[in-house]
XYZ file of C-alpha atoms in Angstrom:
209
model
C 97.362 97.083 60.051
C 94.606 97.035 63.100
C 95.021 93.443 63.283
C 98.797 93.198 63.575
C 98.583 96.379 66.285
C 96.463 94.042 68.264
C 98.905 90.936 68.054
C 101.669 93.395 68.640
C 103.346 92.618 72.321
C 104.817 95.911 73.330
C 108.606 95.320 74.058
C 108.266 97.458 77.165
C 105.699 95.035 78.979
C 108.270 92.591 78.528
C 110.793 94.181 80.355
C 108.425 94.892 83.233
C 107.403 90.881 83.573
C 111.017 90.112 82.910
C 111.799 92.887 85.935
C 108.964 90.715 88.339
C 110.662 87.551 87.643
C 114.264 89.077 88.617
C 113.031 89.973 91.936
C 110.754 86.897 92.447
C 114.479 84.862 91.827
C 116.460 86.827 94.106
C 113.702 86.842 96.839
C 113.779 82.962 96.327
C 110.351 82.958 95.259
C 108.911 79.924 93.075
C 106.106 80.898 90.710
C 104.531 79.184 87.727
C 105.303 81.055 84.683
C 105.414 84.306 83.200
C 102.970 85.235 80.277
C 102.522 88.646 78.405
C 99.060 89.095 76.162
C 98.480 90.808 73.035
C 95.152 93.489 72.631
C 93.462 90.683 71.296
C 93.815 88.010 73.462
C 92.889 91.089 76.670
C 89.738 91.655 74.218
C 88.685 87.547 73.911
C 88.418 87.777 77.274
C 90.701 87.218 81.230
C 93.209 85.507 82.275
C 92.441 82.777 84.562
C 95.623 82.610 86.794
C 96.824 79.612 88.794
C 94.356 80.280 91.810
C 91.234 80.142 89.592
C 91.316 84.577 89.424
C 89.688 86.047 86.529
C 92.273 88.889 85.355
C 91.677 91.850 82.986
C 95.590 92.061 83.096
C 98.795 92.483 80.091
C 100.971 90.660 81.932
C 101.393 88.937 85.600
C 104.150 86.358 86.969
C 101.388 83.551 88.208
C 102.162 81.451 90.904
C 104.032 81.889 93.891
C 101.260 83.789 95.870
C 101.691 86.951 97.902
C 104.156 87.058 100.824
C 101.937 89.545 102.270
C 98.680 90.367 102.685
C 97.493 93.867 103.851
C 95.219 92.193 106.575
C 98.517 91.630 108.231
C 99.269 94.757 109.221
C 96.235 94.757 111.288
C 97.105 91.716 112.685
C 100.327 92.550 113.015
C 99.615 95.733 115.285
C 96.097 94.089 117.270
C 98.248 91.511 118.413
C 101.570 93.401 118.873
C 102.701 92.137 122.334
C 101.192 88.180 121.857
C 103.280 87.409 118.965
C 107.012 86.057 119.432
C 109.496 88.382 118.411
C 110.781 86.442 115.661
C 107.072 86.179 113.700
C 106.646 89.956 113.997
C 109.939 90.086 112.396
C 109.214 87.876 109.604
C 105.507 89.673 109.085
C 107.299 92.934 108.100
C 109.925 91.578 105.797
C 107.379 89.605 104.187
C 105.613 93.042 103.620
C 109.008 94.699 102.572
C 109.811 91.987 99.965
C 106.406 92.037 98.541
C 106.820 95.746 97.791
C 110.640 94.755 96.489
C 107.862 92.397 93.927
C 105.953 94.778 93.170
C 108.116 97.788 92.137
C 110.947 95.542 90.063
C 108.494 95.628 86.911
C 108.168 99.669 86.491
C 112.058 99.771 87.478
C 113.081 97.400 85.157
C 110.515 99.141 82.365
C 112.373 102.088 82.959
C 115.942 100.920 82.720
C 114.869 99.448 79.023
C 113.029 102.854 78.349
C 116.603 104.790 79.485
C 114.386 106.738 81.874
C 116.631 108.511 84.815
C 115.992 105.975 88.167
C 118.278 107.803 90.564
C 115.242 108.647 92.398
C 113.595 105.425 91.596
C 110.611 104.941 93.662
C 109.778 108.685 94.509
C 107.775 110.754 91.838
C 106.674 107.611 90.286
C 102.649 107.252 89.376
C 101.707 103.533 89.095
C 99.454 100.859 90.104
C 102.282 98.591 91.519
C 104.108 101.483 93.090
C 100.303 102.451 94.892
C 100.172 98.457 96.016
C 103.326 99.292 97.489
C 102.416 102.360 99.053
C 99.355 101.195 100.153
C 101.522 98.427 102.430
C 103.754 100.761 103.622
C 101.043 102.849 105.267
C 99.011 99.847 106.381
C 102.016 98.460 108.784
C 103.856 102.926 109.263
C 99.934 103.621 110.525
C 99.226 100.250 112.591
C 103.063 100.615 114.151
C 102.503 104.435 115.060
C 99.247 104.093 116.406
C 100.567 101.156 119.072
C 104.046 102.764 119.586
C 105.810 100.268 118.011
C 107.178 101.649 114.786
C 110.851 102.729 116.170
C 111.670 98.814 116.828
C 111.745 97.949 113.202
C 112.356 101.480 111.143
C 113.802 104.098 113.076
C 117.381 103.788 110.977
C 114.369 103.942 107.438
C 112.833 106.916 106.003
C 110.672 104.947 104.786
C 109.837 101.268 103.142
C 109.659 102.302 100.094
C 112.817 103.886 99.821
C 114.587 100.951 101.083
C 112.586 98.814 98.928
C 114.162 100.780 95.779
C 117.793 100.923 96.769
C 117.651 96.908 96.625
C 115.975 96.735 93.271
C 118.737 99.208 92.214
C 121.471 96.696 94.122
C 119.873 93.681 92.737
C 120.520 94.701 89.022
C 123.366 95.849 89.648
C 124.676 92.203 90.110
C 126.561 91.177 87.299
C 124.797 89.788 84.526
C 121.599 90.265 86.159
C 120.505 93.019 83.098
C 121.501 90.850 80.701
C 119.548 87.825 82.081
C 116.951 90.600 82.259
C 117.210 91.510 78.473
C 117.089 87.473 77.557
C 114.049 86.769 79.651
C 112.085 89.619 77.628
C 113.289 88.608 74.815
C 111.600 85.219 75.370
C 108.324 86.541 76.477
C 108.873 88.620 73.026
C 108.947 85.697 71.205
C 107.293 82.897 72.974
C 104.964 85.418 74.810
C 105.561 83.172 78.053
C 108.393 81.610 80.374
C 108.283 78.933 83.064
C 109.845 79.067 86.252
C 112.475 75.902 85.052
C 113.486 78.627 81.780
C 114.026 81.624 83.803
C 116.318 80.398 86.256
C 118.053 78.480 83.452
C 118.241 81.914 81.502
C 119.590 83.750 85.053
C 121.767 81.595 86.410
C 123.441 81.319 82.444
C 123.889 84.986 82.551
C 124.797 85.289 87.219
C 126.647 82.385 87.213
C 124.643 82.362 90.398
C 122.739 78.848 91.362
């Protein structure tokens, strides 16, 4: 019985992954594959992801990289008024659609789980949610401190917020939950997707290309 436990992929983790790889599609993000790992394979030792990075990790989407990095924020603020318009611009959407990444796996976990996500991403404890978090305070602080803040957020509560009323939008599409329920279902089974499998499996169930 200890044996199979440890084989056992929970069917929730594959509804977060399969959550990540919805919003790395709609972003128009290209990553390598999605895996999911049993309590034995965690125990045998990490995952070595696509950049050489030894992770202690369940799951992870490899491949693609990060759009942003929190260094940015820093960057973005020390060198405020030297930076064209159009970069600064990019810089904080960047950061906004890597915390759109990084909170579609606990929303999608939640949806499968029939958990209530009106509020979806307030109240919610969790390591992606913190990432998230931490991003939006890195470029709120850095914008506040140089006066700069209003330009980009002043019709925002906050990042986050906005962050969670597109996840909410995104699977709202049609046919985007059911390309959601597929995709774990794969990872289920096959305890991995590529890139080439998911957007087969989403743009069968979209209709989108």
């Amino acid at each position: 019985m200890a044996n199979n436990s440890k084989n056992r992929i929970p069917k929730y983790l594959t509804y977060h992954e399969a959550g990540h790889v919805i919003a790395k599609w709609f972003t128009g993000d290209i990553f390598y594959k999605a895996i999911v790992r049993t309590k034995e394979q965690i125990e045998a030792g990490p995952y070595i992801d696509s950049r050489g990075r030894k992770l202690d990790i369940q799951g992870i989407v490899d491949g693609g990289g990060q759009r942003f990095h929190y260094a940015n924020a820093d960057f973005l603020a020390d060198n405020y008024r030297q930076l064209p318009e159009e970069f600064r611009r990019d810089l904080v959407n960047n950061a906004e659609i890597e915390m759109i990444h990084l909170i579609s796996g606990p929303f999608a976990e939640m949806k499968f789980k029939r958990m209530n996500t009106a509020l979806f991403p307030a109240f919610i404890i969790n390591s992606e949610l913190e990432q998230a978090r931490i991003i939006e305070f890195l470029v709120q602080d850095d914008f506040q401190e140089y006066g700069h803040w209003d330009d980009f957020y002043n019709q925002w509560e906050s990042m986050e917020i906005v962050a969670g009323e597109r996840i909410k939008r995104i699977f709202r599409i049609p046919g985007v939950w059911k390309a959601t329920k597929e995709l774990a279902e794969t990872l289920l089974t096959k305890r991995k997707v590529t890139y080439k499998q998911a957007l087969k499996i989403i743009q069968k169930n979209t209709g989108i290309s």
